[in-house]
Amino acid sequence: MKVSNPLRQIFGTQYRRRTVVNAALLTVAIIGLWAGAVYEPSAIITLAKKQGMDAVTAVRTASLGTGLLSIGTILGCLVVPLLAETFGRRKTLGMFFIGMAGCIWLSFGWVFYLPGGLAPFIAMLFFLGFFGGNFAVFSLWLPEQYGTAVRATAFAFCTSFGRFIGAGVNFLIGTAVHNYGSIGVPVATTAVAFLLGLLVIPFATETRGTPLPD
């Protein structure tokens, strides 16, 4: 008995649209999540030094900011299942994408440039982390869209594809930061990815209330 290649199956007639849409949505999620997580320590250190902190204190402050970001992310992940069961997977992801777009733009595009902006920037990291919990949506949503034979392959492909794109975007952001001379605006522009993601969500398959595929 010939066994079909699972990777080929997820791009077959039955799953092709789902795979492409899911990979696109995960790419959006990773771009924003990585941009915020990678550059927020440097942003805090920059702001701390502007306010007269020495290097050691600035690094400690960055660690506290990262901890607050992580706490927000954990809480966001815990809330995702409740929201997904109440509003559906697509609407929940849409809410988190809107939140991410707003928080990234406000924190890096506005608060970062305020005089004495260190404290409000750190406060914004909690909300940035919370909406960064959007990744948890895919942990329950992707397995609901594929049959047992290809479920693991589909999950692995969709989550891995986005990482390659996200890594490339981070290199581009680094170049933009170098050319622009500031972290804020280049990172803030990643908010556009989430706005584009909102246009993709309607093409995704809603699975709330449907049985897990065999």
Backbone as JSON Lines, residues from 0, in Angstrom:
{"i":0,"aa":"M","n":[0.84,-1.2,0.0],"ca":[0.0,0.0,0.0],"c":[0.88,1.25,0.0]}
{"i":1,"aa":"K","n":[0.65,2.12,-0.97],"ca":[1.45,3.32,-1.1],"c":[0.97,4.39,-0.12]}
{"i":2,"aa":"V","n":[1.88,4.93,0.65],"ca":[1.54,5.97,1.62],"c":[1.92,7.33,1.04]}
{"i":3,"aa":"S","n":[0.97,8.22,0.98],"ca":[1.21,9.55,0.41],"c":[2.07,10.39,1.36]}
{"i":4,"aa":"N","n":[2.91,11.22,0.78],"ca":[3.76,12.12,1.56],"c":[2.9,13.16,2.26]}
{"i":5,"aa":"P","n":[2.99,13.27,3.6],"ca":[2.16,14.24,4.33],"c":[2.38,15.68,3.87]}
{"i":6,"aa":"L","n":[3.63,16.04,3.54],"ca":[3.9,17.4,3.07],"c":[3.18,17.67,1.75]}
{"i":7,"aa":"R","n":[3.13,16.64,0.9],"ca":[2.41,16.78,-0.36],"c":[0.91,16.89,-0.1]}
{"i":8,"aa":"Q","n":[0.43,16.17,0.9],"ca":[-1.0,16.19,1.2],"c":[-1.49,17.55,1.67]}
{"i":9,"aa":"I","n":[-0.67,18.25,2.48],"ca":[-1.15,19.54,3.0],"c":[-1.18,20.61,1.92]}
{"i":10,"aa":"F","n":[-0.58,20.3,0.76],"ca":[-0.69,21.2,-0.38],"c":[-1.57,20.61,-1.48]}
{"i":11,"aa":"G","n":[-2.27,19.54,-1.13],"ca":[-3.22,18.94,-2.05],"c":[-4.51,19.74,-2.08]}
{"i":12,"aa":"T","n":[-5.46,19.26,-2.85],"ca":[-6.74,19.97,-3.04],"c":[-7.47,20.21,-1.73]}
{"i":13,"aa":"Q","n":[-7.43,19.24,-0.83],"ca":[-8.2,19.34,0.41],"c":[-7.68,20.42,1.35]}
{"i":14,"aa":"Y","n":[-6.35,20.56,1.45],"ca":[-5.78,21.42,2.48],"c":[-4.99,22.63,1.95]}
{"i":15,"aa":"R","n":[-4.82,22.74,0.64],"ca":[-3.92,23.76,0.11],"c":[-4.26,25.17,0.62]}
{"i":16,"aa":"R","n":[-5.51,25.56,0.5],"ca":[-5.9,26.91,0.92],"c":[-5.65,27.13,2.4]}
{"i":17,"aa":"R","n":[-5.98,26.15,3.22],"ca":[-5.77,26.27,4.66],"c":[-4.28,26.43,4.97]}
{"i":18,"aa":"T","n":[-3.46,25.65,4.3],"ca":[-2.02,25.7,4.57],"c":[-1.43,27.05,4.22]}
{"i":19,"aa":"V","n":[-1.79,27.57,3.07],"ca":[-1.27,28.87,2.63],"c":[-1.73,29.98,3.57]}
{"i":20,"aa":"V","n":[-3.0,29.97,3.93],"ca":[-3.55,31.01,4.82],"c":[-2.92,30.91,6.2]}
{"i":21,"aa":"N","n":[-2.83,29.7,6.72],"ca":[-2.25,29.53,8.06],"c":[-0.78,29.95,8.09]}
{"i":22,"aa":"A","n":[-0.03,29.59,7.07],"ca":[1.38,29.98,7.01],"c":[1.52,31.5,6.96]}
{"i":23,"aa":"A","n":[0.62,32.15,6.21],"ca":[0.66,33.61,6.11],"c":[0.35,34.26,7.46]}
{"i":24,"aa":"L","n":[-0.66,33.75,8.15],"ca":[-1.04,34.32,9.45],"c":[0.04,34.12,10.5]}
{"i":25,"aa":"L","n":[0.65,32.96,10.49],"ca":[1.73,32.7,11.44],"c":[2.96,33.55,11.13]}
{"i":26,"aa":"T","n":[3.19,33.82,9.87],"ca":[4.3,34.69,9.49],"c":[4.08,36.09,10.05]}
{"i":27,"aa":"V","n":[2.86,36.59,9.94],"ca":[2.52,37.9,10.51],"c":[2.76,37.91,12.01]}
{"i":28,"aa":"A","n":[2.28,36.87,12.69],"ca":[2.42,36.8,14.15],"c":[3.89,36.8,14.56]}
{"i":29,"aa":"I","n":[4.7,36.04,13.85],"ca":[6.12,35.91,14.21],"c":[6.88,37.2,13.94]}
{"i":30,"aa":"I","n":[6.57,37.87,12.82],"ca":[7.26,39.13,12.5],"c":[7.11,40.13,13.63]}
{"i":31,"aa":"G","n":[5.88,40.35,14.07],"ca":[5.64,41.31,15.13],"c":[6.17,40.88,16.48]}
{"i":32,"aa":"L","n":[5.99,39.61,16.79],"ca":[6.43,39.09,18.08],"c":[7.95,39.17,18.21]}
{"i":33,"aa":"W","n":[8.66,38.77,17.16],"ca":[10.12,38.81,17.2],"c":[10.63,40.24,17.21]}
{"i":34,"aa":"A","n":[10.01,41.11,16.42],"ca":[10.48,42.5,16.36],"c":[10.4,43.15,17.73]}
{"i":35,"aa":"G","n":[9.27,42.96,18.41],"ca":[9.1,43.54,19.74],"c":[10.05,42.93,20.75]}
{"i":36,"aa":"A","n":[10.15,41.6,20.75],"ca":[10.97,40.91,21.74],"c":[12.46,41.16,21.55]}
{"i":37,"aa":"V","n":[12.9,41.26,20.29],"ca":[14.32,41.44,20.01],"c":[14.8,42.85,20.33]}
{"i":38,"aa":"Y","n":[13.96,43.84,20.03],"ca":[14.43,45.22,20.12],"c":[14.0,45.96,21.39]}
{"i":39,"aa":"E","n":[13.08,45.38,22.17],"ca":[12.66,46.1,23.37],"c":[13.78,46.26,24.41]}
{"i":40,"aa":"P","n":[14.69,45.29,24.61],"ca":[15.78,45.54,25.56],"c":[16.67,46.71,25.15]}
{"i":41,"aa":"S","n":[17.0,46.76,23.85],"ca":[17.83,47.87,23.36],"c":[17.1,49.2,23.49]}
{"i":42,"aa":"A","n":[15.79,49.17,23.25],"ca":[15.01,50.41,23.37],"c":[15.02,50.9,24.82]}
{"i":43,"aa":"I","n":[14.86,49.99,25.77],"ca":[14.86,50.37,27.18],"c":[16.22,50.92,27.6]}
{"i":44,"aa":"I","n":[17.28,50.25,27.17],"ca":[18.63,50.7,27.52],"c":[18.88,52.11,26.95]}
{"i":45,"aa":"T","n":[18.44,52.33,25.72],"ca":[18.6,53.65,25.1],"c":[17.86,54.72,25.91]}
{"i":46,"aa":"L","n":[16.61,54.43,26.27],"ca":[15.82,55.4,27.04],"c":[16.39,55.6,28.43]}
{"i":47,"aa":"A","n":[16.85,54.52,29.05],"ca":[17.41,54.62,30.4],"c":[18.66,55.5,30.42]}
{"i":48,"aa":"K","n":[19.53,55.33,29.44],"ca":[20.74,56.13,29.38],"c":[20.43,57.61,29.11]}
{"i":49,"aa":"K","n":[19.37,57.86,28.33],"ca":[18.96,59.24,28.08],"c":[18.5,59.93,29.37]}
{"i":50,"aa":"Q","n":[17.98,59.1,30.3],"ca":[17.52,59.65,31.57],"c":[18.61,59.65,32.64]}
{"i":51,"aa":"G","n":[19.84,59.35,32.23],"ca":[20.97,59.48,33.12],"c":[21.37,58.24,33.88]}
{"i":52,"aa":"M","n":[20.78,57.08,33.57],"ca":[21.14,55.86,34.26],"c":[22.51,55.37,33.76]}
{"i":53,"aa":"D","n":[23.26,54.73,34.65],"ca":[24.51,54.12,34.22],"c":[24.22,52.81,33.49]}
{"i":54,"aa":"A","n":[25.23,52.24,32.86],"ca":[25.04,51.07,32.0],"c":[24.46,49.87,32.76]}
{"i":55,"aa":"V","n":[24.95,49.63,33.98],"ca":[24.49,48.47,34.76],"c":[23.01,48.63,35.12]}
{"i":56,"aa":"T","n":[22.63,49.8,35.58],"ca":[21.22,50.05,35.94],"c":[20.32,49.96,34.71]}
{"i":57,"aa":"A","n":[20.82,50.44,33.58],"ca":[20.04,50.39,32.35],"c":[19.77,48.95,31.94]}
{"i":58,"aa":"V","n":[20.78,48.09,32.07],"ca":[20.61,46.67,31.71],"c":[19.62,46.0,32.67]}
{"i":59,"aa":"R","n":[19.71,46.33,33.95],"ca":[18.77,45.76,34.92],"c":[17.35,46.21,34.61]}
{"i":60,"aa":"T","n":[17.19,47.46,34.22],"ca":[15.87,47.98,33.86],"c":[15.34,47.25,32.64]}
{"i":61,"aa":"A","n":[16.22,46.95,31.68],"ca":[15.81,46.2,30.49],"c":[15.34,44.8,30.87]}
{"i":62,"aa":"S","n":[16.0,44.2,31.85],"ca":[15.59,42.87,32.31],"c":[14.2,42.91,32.94]}
{"i":63,"aa":"L","n":[13.94,43.96,33.71],"ca":[12.62,44.12,34.32],"c":[11.55,44.3,33.24]}
{"i":64,"aa":"G","n":[11.88,45.09,32.22],"ca":[10.94,45.29,31.12],"c":[10.64,44.0,30.38]}
{"i":65,"aa":"T","n":[11.68,43.2,30.17],"ca":[11.49,41.91,29.5],"c":[10.63,40.98,30.35]}
{"i":66,"aa":"G","n":[10.82,41.02,31.66],"ca":[10.01,40.22,32.56],"c":[8.54,40.63,32.5]}
{"i":67,"aa":"L","n":[8.29,41.94,32.43],"ca":[6.91,42.43,32.33],"c":[6.28,42.0,31.01]}
{"i":68,"aa":"L","n":[7.07,42.07,29.93],"ca":[6.6,41.6,28.63],"c":[6.22,40.12,28.69]}
{"i":69,"aa":"S","n":[7.03,39.33,29.36],"ca":[6.78,37.89,29.47],"c":[5.53,37.6,30.29]}
{"i":70,"aa":"I","n":[5.33,38.35,31.37],"ca":[4.13,38.18,32.19],"c":[2.88,38.48,31.37]}
{"i":71,"aa":"G","n":[2.95,39.56,30.59],"ca":[1.82,39.89,29.73],"c":[1.54,38.8,28.72]}
{"i":72,"aa":"T","n":[2.59,38.22,28.15],"ca":[2.42,37.15,27.16],"c":[1.76,35.92,27.78]}
{"i":73,"aa":"I","n":[2.2,35.56,28.97],"ca":[1.61,34.4,29.66],"c":[0.12,34.62,29.9]}
{"i":74,"aa":"L","n":[-0.23,35.81,30.38],"ca":[-1.65,36.11,30.63],"c":[-2.44,36.1,29.33]}
{"i":75,"aa":"G","n":[-1.84,36.63,28.25],"ca":[-2.52,36.61,26.96],"c":[-2.79,35.19,26.49]}
{"i":76,"aa":"C","n":[-1.81,34.32,26.66],"ca":[-1.98,32.9,26.27],"c":[-3.07,32.22,27.09]}
{"i":77,"aa":"L","n":[-3.18,32.57,28.36],"ca":[-4.19,31.96,29.22],"c":[-5.6,32.41,28.85]}
{"i":78,"aa":"V","n":[-5.7,33.63,28.33],"ca":[-7.02,34.17,27.97],"c":[-7.49,33.66,26.61]}
{"i":79,"aa":"V","n":[-6.56,33.3,25.74],"ca":[-6.89,32.9,24.37],"c":[-7.96,31.81,24.29]}
{"i":80,"aa":"P","n":[-7.85,30.68,25.02],"ca":[-8.87,29.63,24.88],"c":[-10.28,30.12,25.2]}
{"i":81,"aa":"L","n":[-10.42,30.94,26.24],"ca":[-11.74,31.46,26.61],"c":[-12.31,32.34,25.49]}
{"i":82,"aa":"L","n":[-11.49,33.22,24.96],"ca":[-11.94,34.1,23.89],"c":[-12.25,33.31,22.62]}
{"i":83,"aa":"A","n":[-11.43,32.32,22.33],"ca":[-11.62,31.53,21.12],"c":[-12.92,30.74,21.16]}
{"i":84,"aa":"E","n":[-13.28,30.25,22.34],"ca":[-14.53,29.5,22.48],"c":[-15.74,30.43,22.51]}
{"i":85,"aa":"T","n":[-15.54,31.66,22.94],"ca":[-16.64,32.62,23.02],"c":[-16.9,33.31,21.69]}
{"i":86,"aa":"F","n":[-15.85,33.77,21.04],"ca":[-16.0,34.56,19.82],"c":[-15.59,33.83,18.54]}
{"i":87,"aa":"G","n":[-14.94,32.7,18.69],"ca":[-14.43,31.99,17.51],"c":[-12.97,32.28,17.29]}
{"i":88,"aa":"R","n":[-12.32,31.43,16.51],"ca":[-10.88,31.54,16.3],"c":[-10.52,32.77,15.47]}
{"i":89,"aa":"R","n":[-11.27,33.03,14.41],"ca":[-10.93,34.16,13.54],"c":[-11.09,35.5,14.24]}
{"i":90,"aa":"K","n":[-12.18,35.69,14.95],"ca":[-12.4,36.96,15.64],"c":[-11.38,37.17,16.75]}
{"i":91,"aa":"T","n":[-11.04,36.1,17.44],"ca":[-10.04,36.21,18.51],"c":[-8.69,36.62,17.94]}
{"i":92,"aa":"L","n":[-8.28,35.99,16.85],"ca":[-7.01,36.36,16.24],"c":[-7.07,37.8,15.74]}
{"i":93,"aa":"G","n":[-8.2,38.19,15.19],"ca":[-8.36,39.56,14.72],"c":[-8.2,40.57,15.85]}
{"i":94,"aa":"M","n":[-8.78,40.27,17.01],"ca":[-8.65,41.17,18.16],"c":[-7.2,41.29,18.6]}
{"i":95,"aa":"F","n":[-6.5,40.17,18.63],"ca":[-5.1,40.18,19.05],"c":[-4.22,40.89,18.01]}
{"i":96,"aa":"F","n":[-4.52,40.72,16.74],"ca":[-3.75,41.41,15.71],"c":[-3.95,42.92,15.81]}
{"i":97,"aa":"I","n":[-5.17,43.36,16.03],"ca":[-5.44,44.79,16.2],"c":[-4.69,45.32,17.42]}
{"i":98,"aa":"G","n":[-4.72,44.54,18.51],"ca":[-4.0,44.94,19.72],"c":[-2.5,45.03,19.49]}
{"i":99,"aa":"M","n":[-1.94,44.06,18.75],"ca":[-0.51,44.08,18.47],"c":[-0.14,45.27,17.6]}
{"i":100,"aa":"A","n":[-0.93,45.52,16.57],"ca":[-0.64,46.66,15.69],"c":[-0.64,47.96,16.47]}
{"i":101,"aa":"G","n":[-1.66,48.13,17.32],"ca":[-1.76,49.35,18.11],"c":[-0.63,49.5,19.12]}
{"i":102,"aa":"C","n":[-0.3,48.42,19.81],"ca":[0.74,48.48,20.85],"c":[2.13,48.69,20.27]}
{"i":103,"aa":"I","n":[2.43,48.04,19.15],"ca":[3.74,48.22,18.54],"c":[3.9,49.65,18.05]}
{"i":104,"aa":"W","n":[2.86,50.18,17.39],"ca":[2.97,51.54,16.88],"c":[3.04,52.55,18.03]}
{"i":105,"aa":"L","n":[2.22,52.38,19.04],"ca":[2.22,53.33,20.16],"c":[3.52,53.29,20.95]}
{"i":106,"aa":"S","n":[4.0,52.07,21.24],"ca":[5.19,51.94,22.09],"c":[6.46,52.38,21.38]}
{"i":107,"aa":"F","n":[6.67,51.9,20.15],"ca":[7.91,52.22,19.44],"c":[7.8,53.49,18.58]}
{"i":108,"aa":"G","n":[6.6,53.76,18.08],"ca":[6.46,54.91,17.2],"c":[6.12,56.2,17.91]}
{"i":109,"aa":"W","n":[5.62,56.13,19.15],"ca":[5.21,57.35,19.86],"c":[5.88,57.48,21.22]}
{"i":110,"aa":"V","n":[5.58,56.49,22.11],"ca":[6.1,56.58,23.48],"c":[7.62,56.61,23.52]}
{"i":111,"aa":"F","n":[8.26,55.88,22.63],"ca":[9.72,55.82,22.59],"c":[10.34,57.21,22.42]}
{"i":112,"aa":"Y","n":[9.62,58.1,21.76],"ca":[10.17,59.43,21.47],"c":[9.69,60.51,22.45]}
{"i":113,"aa":"L","n":[8.89,60.12,23.44],"ca":[8.44,61.1,24.43],"c":[9.57,61.47,25.38]}
{"i":114,"aa":"P","n":[9.64,62.73,25.82],"ca":[10.59,63.09,26.87],"c":[10.26,62.32,28.15]}
{"i":115,"aa":"G","n":[11.24,61.69,28.74],"ca":[10.97,60.88,29.93],"c":[10.07,59.7,29.63]}
{"i":116,"aa":"G","n":[10.27,59.1,28.45],"ca":[9.36,58.03,28.01],"c":[9.67,56.65,28.54]}
{"i":117,"aa":"L","n":[10.68,56.51,29.4],"ca":[11.07,55.19,29.88],"c":[9.95,54.47,30.6]}
{"i":118,"aa":"A","n":[9.36,55.14,31.6],"ca":[8.31,54.49,32.4],"c":[7.09,54.11,31.55]}
{"i":119,"aa":"P","n":[6.55,55.02,30.73],"ca":[5.4,54.62,29.9],"c":[5.75,53.55,28.87]}
{"i":120,"aa":"F","n":[7.01,53.56,28.37],"ca":[7.41,52.52,27.42],"c":[7.39,51.15,28.08]}
{"i":121,"aa":"I","n":[7.94,51.08,29.29],"ca":[7.95,49.81,30.02],"c":[6.52,49.36,30.31]}
{"i":122,"aa":"A","n":[5.66,50.3,30.67],"ca":[4.25,49.95,30.94],"c":[3.59,49.39,29.69]}
{"i":123,"aa":"M","n":[3.92,49.95,28.52],"ca":[3.34,49.48,27.27],"c":[3.76,48.05,26.95]}
{"i":124,"aa":"L","n":[4.92,47.64,27.48],"ca":[5.41,46.29,27.18],"c":[4.47,45.21,27.72]}
{"i":125,"aa":"F","n":[3.79,45.51,28.82],"ca":[2.84,44.52,29.34],"c":[1.75,44.23,28.31]}
{"i":126,"aa":"F","n":[1.2,45.29,27.72],"ca":[0.12,45.13,26.74],"c":[0.65,44.54,25.44]}
{"i":127,"aa":"L","n":[1.88,44.92,25.07],"ca":[2.51,44.33,23.9],"c":[2.67,42.82,24.1]}
{"i":128,"aa":"G","n":[3.09,42.43,25.32],"ca":[3.21,41.02,25.63],"c":[1.88,40.31,25.63]}
{"i":129,"aa":"F","n":[0.86,40.96,26.19],"ca":[-0.48,40.35,26.26],"c":[-0.99,40.01,24.86]}
{"i":130,"aa":"F","n":[-0.94,40.98,23.97],"ca":[-1.43,40.72,22.61],"c":[-0.47,39.83,21.83]}
{"i":131,"aa":"G","n":[0.77,39.74,22.3],"ca":[1.7,38.8,21.71],"c":[1.3,37.36,21.97]}
{"i":132,"aa":"G","n":[0.36,37.16,22.89],"ca":[-0.18,35.83,23.15],"c":[-1.0,35.3,22.0]}
{"i":133,"aa":"N","n":[-1.11,36.08,20.92],"ca":[-1.88,35.63,19.74],"c":[-1.34,34.31,19.2]}
{"i":134,"aa":"F","n":[-0.07,34.03,19.46],"ca":[0.51,32.79,18.96],"c":[-0.21,31.56,19.53]}
{"i":135,"aa":"A","n":[-0.79,31.71,20.73],"ca":[-1.5,30.59,21.35],"c":[-2.75,30.2,20.57]}
{"i":136,"aa":"V","n":[-3.3,31.14,19.8],"ca":[-4.48,30.82,18.99],"c":[-4.17,29.67,18.05]}
{"i":137,"aa":"F","n":[-2.98,29.68,17.48],"ca":[-2.62,28.66,16.5],"c":[-2.41,27.29,17.13]}
{"i":138,"aa":"S","n":[-2.05,27.28,18.41],"ca":[-1.82,26.01,19.09],"c":[-3.08,25.17,19.18]}
{"i":139,"aa":"L","n":[-4.24,25.85,19.26],"ca":[-5.5,25.1,19.29],"c":[-6.2,25.1,17.94]}
{"i":140,"aa":"W","n":[-5.9,26.09,17.11],"ca":[-6.61,26.24,15.84],"c":[-6.07,25.34,14.74]}
{"i":141,"aa":"L","n":[-4.75,25.28,14.59],"ca":[-4.17,24.48,13.51],"c":[-4.54,23.0,13.6]}
{"i":142,"aa":"P","n":[-4.43,22.36,14.77],"ca":[-4.79,20.93,14.83],"c":[-6.26,20.66,14.48]}
{"i":143,"aa":"E","n":[-7.11,21.66,14.65],"ca":[-8.53,21.49,14.35],"c":[-8.83,21.53,12.85]}
{"i":144,"aa":"Q","n":[-7.84,21.88,12.06],"ca":[-8.07,22.05,10.62],"c":[-7.55,20.9,9.77]}
{"i":145,"aa":"Y","n":[-6.82,19.97,10.39],"ca":[-6.18,18.91,9.62],"c":[-6.47,17.54,10.22]}
{"i":146,"aa":"G","n":[-6.5,16.55,9.35],"ca":[-6.71,15.18,9.8],"c":[-5.47,14.63,10.5]}
{"i":147,"aa":"T","n":[-5.66,13.52,11.18],"ca":[-4.59,12.93,11.99],"c":[-3.33,12.63,11.18]}
{"i":148,"aa":"A","n":[-3.48,12.17,9.96],"ca":[-2.34,11.75,9.14],"c":[-1.4,12.89,8.79]}
{"i":149,"aa":"V","n":[-1.93,14.13,8.76],"ca":[-1.09,15.26,8.33],"c":[-1.04,16.38,9.37]}
{"i":150,"aa":"R","n":[-1.65,16.18,10.51],"ca":[-1.78,17.25,11.51],"c":[-0.41,17.77,11.96]}
{"i":151,"aa":"A","n":[0.47,16.86,12.33],"ca":[1.78,17.28,12.82],"c":[2.6,17.95,11.72]}
{"i":152,"aa":"T","n":[2.51,17.43,10.51],"ca":[3.24,18.01,9.38],"c":[2.75,19.43,9.09]}
{"i":153,"aa":"A","n":[1.44,19.61,9.09],"ca":[0.87,20.94,8.83],"c":[1.3,21.94,9.9]}
{"i":154,"aa":"F","n":[1.24,21.52,11.16],"ca":[1.63,22.41,12.26],"c":[3.1,22.78,12.14]}
{"i":155,"aa":"A","n":[3.95,21.8,11.86],"ca":[5.39,22.04,11.75],"c":[5.7,22.97,10.58]}
{"i":156,"aa":"F","n":[5.06,22.73,9.45],"ca":[5.35,23.56,8.28],"c":[4.92,25.01,8.5]}
{"i":157,"aa":"C","n":[3.69,25.2,8.96],"ca":[3.16,26.56,9.11],"c":[3.95,27.37,10.13]}
{"i":158,"aa":"T","n":[4.35,26.74,11.22],"ca":[5.1,27.47,12.24],"c":[6.56,27.7,11.82]}
{"i":159,"aa":"S","n":[7.12,26.78,11.05],"ca":[8.52,26.92,10.63],"c":[8.67,27.9,9.47]}
{"i":160,"aa":"F","n":[7.76,27.89,8.54],"ca":[7.83,28.79,7.39],"c":[7.88,30.25,7.87]}
{"i":161,"aa":"G","n":[7.03,30.58,8.82],"ca":[7.0,31.94,9.33],"c":[8.3,32.36,9.99]}
{"i":162,"aa":"R","n":[9.0,31.42,10.59],"ca":[10.27,31.73,11.25],"c":[11.34,32.14,10.24]}
{"i":163,"aa":"F","n":[11.36,31.51,9.09],"ca":[12.33,31.9,8.06],"c":[12.06,33.33,7.6]}
{"i":164,"aa":"I","n":[10.81,33.65,7.36],"ca":[10.45,35.0,6.92],"c":[10.73,36.0,8.04]}
{"i":165,"aa":"G","n":[10.36,35.62,9.27],"ca":[10.58,36.5,10.4],"c":[12.05,36.82,10.61]}
{"i":166,"aa":"A","n":[12.91,35.83,10.4],"ca":[14.35,36.06,10.54],"c":[14.84,37.05,9.49]}
{"i":167,"aa":"G","n":[14.35,36.91,8.27],"ca":[14.74,37.85,7.22],"c":[14.27,39.27,7.51]}
{"i":168,"aa":"V","n":[13.04,39.38,8.02],"ca":[12.5,40.7,8.35],"c":[13.32,41.36,9.47]}
{"i":169,"aa":"N","n":[13.78,40.55,10.43],"ca":[14.59,41.12,11.51],"c":[15.91,41.68,10.99]}
{"i":170,"aa":"F","n":[16.49,41.03,10.0],"ca":[17.7,41.57,9.38],"c":[17.39,42.9,8.69]}
{"i":171,"aa":"L","n":[16.23,42.97,8.03],"ca":[15.83,44.21,7.36],"c":[15.6,45.32,8.38]}
{"i":172,"aa":"I","n":[14.99,44.97,9.51],"ca":[14.76,45.96,10.56],"c":[16.09,46.49,11.08]}
{"i":173,"aa":"G","n":[17.05,45.56,11.28],"ca":[18.37,45.98,11.75],"c":[19.02,46.96,10.78]}
{"i":174,"aa":"T","n":[18.88,46.7,9.49],"ca":[19.42,47.61,8.48],"c":[18.7,48.96,8.54]}
{"i":175,"aa":"A","n":[17.38,48.91,8.71],"ca":[16.59,50.14,8.79],"c":[16.97,50.96,10.02]}
{"i":176,"aa":"V","n":[17.2,50.28,11.14],"ca":[17.62,50.97,12.36],"c":[18.95,51.67,12.14]}
{"i":177,"aa":"H","n":[19.86,50.97,11.49],"ca":[21.19,51.55,11.21],"c":[21.07,52.79,10.32]}
{"i":178,"aa":"N","n":[20.26,52.68,9.28],"ca":[20.13,53.79,8.33],"c":[19.32,54.95,8.9]}
{"i":179,"aa":"Y","n":[18.3,54.62,9.69],"ca":[17.43,55.65,10.25],"c":[18.07,56.33,11.46]}
{"i":180,"aa":"G","n":[18.9,55.58,12.16],"ca":[19.57,56.13,13.34],"c":[18.75,56.04,14.6]}
{"i":181,"aa":"S","n":[17.69,55.23,14.59],"ca":[16.82,55.1,15.77],"c":[16.08,53.77,15.7]}
{"i":182,"aa":"I","n":[15.81,53.2,16.86],"ca":[15.09,51.93,16.92],"c":[13.6,52.11,16.67]}
{"i":183,"aa":"G","n":[13.04,53.2,17.17],"ca":[11.6,53.35,17.24],"c":[10.82,53.15,15.97]}
{"i":184,"aa":"V","n":[10.98,54.04,15.01],"ca":[10.17,54.0,13.79],"c":[10.34,52.71,12.99]}
{"i":185,"aa":"P","n":[11.57,52.21,12.77],"ca":[11.7,50.95,12.02],"c":[10.92,49.79,12.65]}
{"i":186,"aa":"V","n":[10.98,49.67,13.97],"ca":[10.23,48.59,14.63],"c":[8.73,48.88,14.57]}
{"i":187,"aa":"A","n":[8.34,50.14,14.72],"ca":[6.93,50.5,14.69],"c":[6.27,50.14,13.37]}
{"i":188,"aa":"T","n":[7.04,50.17,12.28],"ca":[6.47,49.86,10.97],"c":[6.02,48.41,10.83]}
{"i":189,"aa":"T","n":[6.48,47.54,11.73],"ca":[6.03,46.14,11.67],"c":[4.55,46.02,12.01]}
{"i":190,"aa":"A","n":[3.96,47.09,12.55],"ca":[2.53,47.1,12.81],"c":[1.74,46.89,11.51]}
{"i":191,"aa":"V","n":[2.34,47.31,10.4],"ca":[1.68,47.15,9.09],"c":[1.42,45.68,8.79]}
{"i":192,"aa":"A","n":[2.32,44.81,9.23],"ca":[2.14,43.37,8.98],"c":[0.83,42.87,9.58]}
{"i":193,"aa":"F","n":[0.49,43.36,10.78],"ca":[-0.75,42.92,11.42],"c":[-1.98,43.46,10.7]}
{"i":194,"aa":"L","n":[-1.86,44.66,10.16],"ca":[-2.98,45.2,9.38],"c":[-3.2,44.37,8.12]}
{"i":195,"aa":"L","n":[-2.1,43.94,7.5],"ca":[-2.23,43.04,6.35],"c":[-2.8,41.7,6.77]}
{"i":196,"aa":"G","n":[-2.4,41.25,7.97],"ca":[-2.92,39.99,8.49],"c":[-4.42,40.01,8.66]}
{"i":197,"aa":"L","n":[-4.96,41.18,9.02],"ca":[-6.42,41.31,9.18],"c":[-7.15,41.06,7.86]}
{"i":198,"aa":"L","n":[-6.47,41.35,6.76],"ca":[-7.07,41.11,5.45],"c":[-7.07,39.63,5.09]}
{"i":199,"aa":"V","n":[-6.16,38.88,5.71],"ca":[-6.04,37.44,5.42],"c":[-6.99,36.61,6.26]}
{"i":200,"aa":"I","n":[-7.27,37.07,7.49],"ca":[-8.1,36.29,8.43],"c":[-9.43,35.83,7.85]}
{"i":201,"aa":"P","n":[-10.17,36.66,7.08],"ca":[-11.46,36.19,6.54],"c":[-11.35,34.94,5.66]}
{"i":202,"aa":"F","n":[-10.16,34.67,5.13],"ca":[-9.98,33.49,4.27],"c":[-9.67,32.23,5.08]}
{"i":203,"aa":"A","n":[-9.46,32.4,6.38],"ca":[-9.15,31.25,7.25],"c":[-10.42,30.46,7.56]}
{"i":204,"aa":"T","n":[-10.24,29.21,7.95],"ca":[-11.35,28.31,8.25],"c":[-11.71,28.4,9.72]}
{"i":205,"aa":"E","n":[-12.95,28.77,10.01],"ca":[-13.41,28.82,11.41],"c":[-13.74,27.41,11.89]}
{"i":206,"aa":"T","n":[-13.25,27.03,13.05],"ca":[-13.43,25.65,13.54],"c":[-14.18,25.58,14.87]}
{"i":207,"aa":"R","n":[-14.64,26.7,15.39],"ca":[-15.35,26.66,16.67],"c":[-16.6,25.8,16.54]}
{"i":208,"aa":"G","n":[-16.74,24.86,17.45],"ca":[-17.91,24.01,17.49],"c":[-17.9,22.86,16.52]}
{"i":209,"aa":"T","n":[-16.8,22.68,15.8],"ca":[-16.71,21.56,14.85],"c":[-15.86,20.45,15.43]}
{"i":210,"aa":"P","n":[-16.17,19.2,15.1],"ca":[-15.38,18.07,15.65],"c":[-13.97,18.04,15.07]}
{"i":211,"aa":"L","n":[-13.07,17.47,15.82],"ca":[-11.68,17.31,15.35],"c":[-11.66,16.35,14.19]}
{"i":212,"aa":"P","n":[-11.02,16.7,13.07],"ca":[-10.99,15.79,11.89],"c":[-10.29,14.48,12.23]}
{"i":213,"aa":"D","n":[-10.76,13.4,11.6],"ca":[-10.15,12.08,11.82],"c":[-8.77,12.03,11.17]}
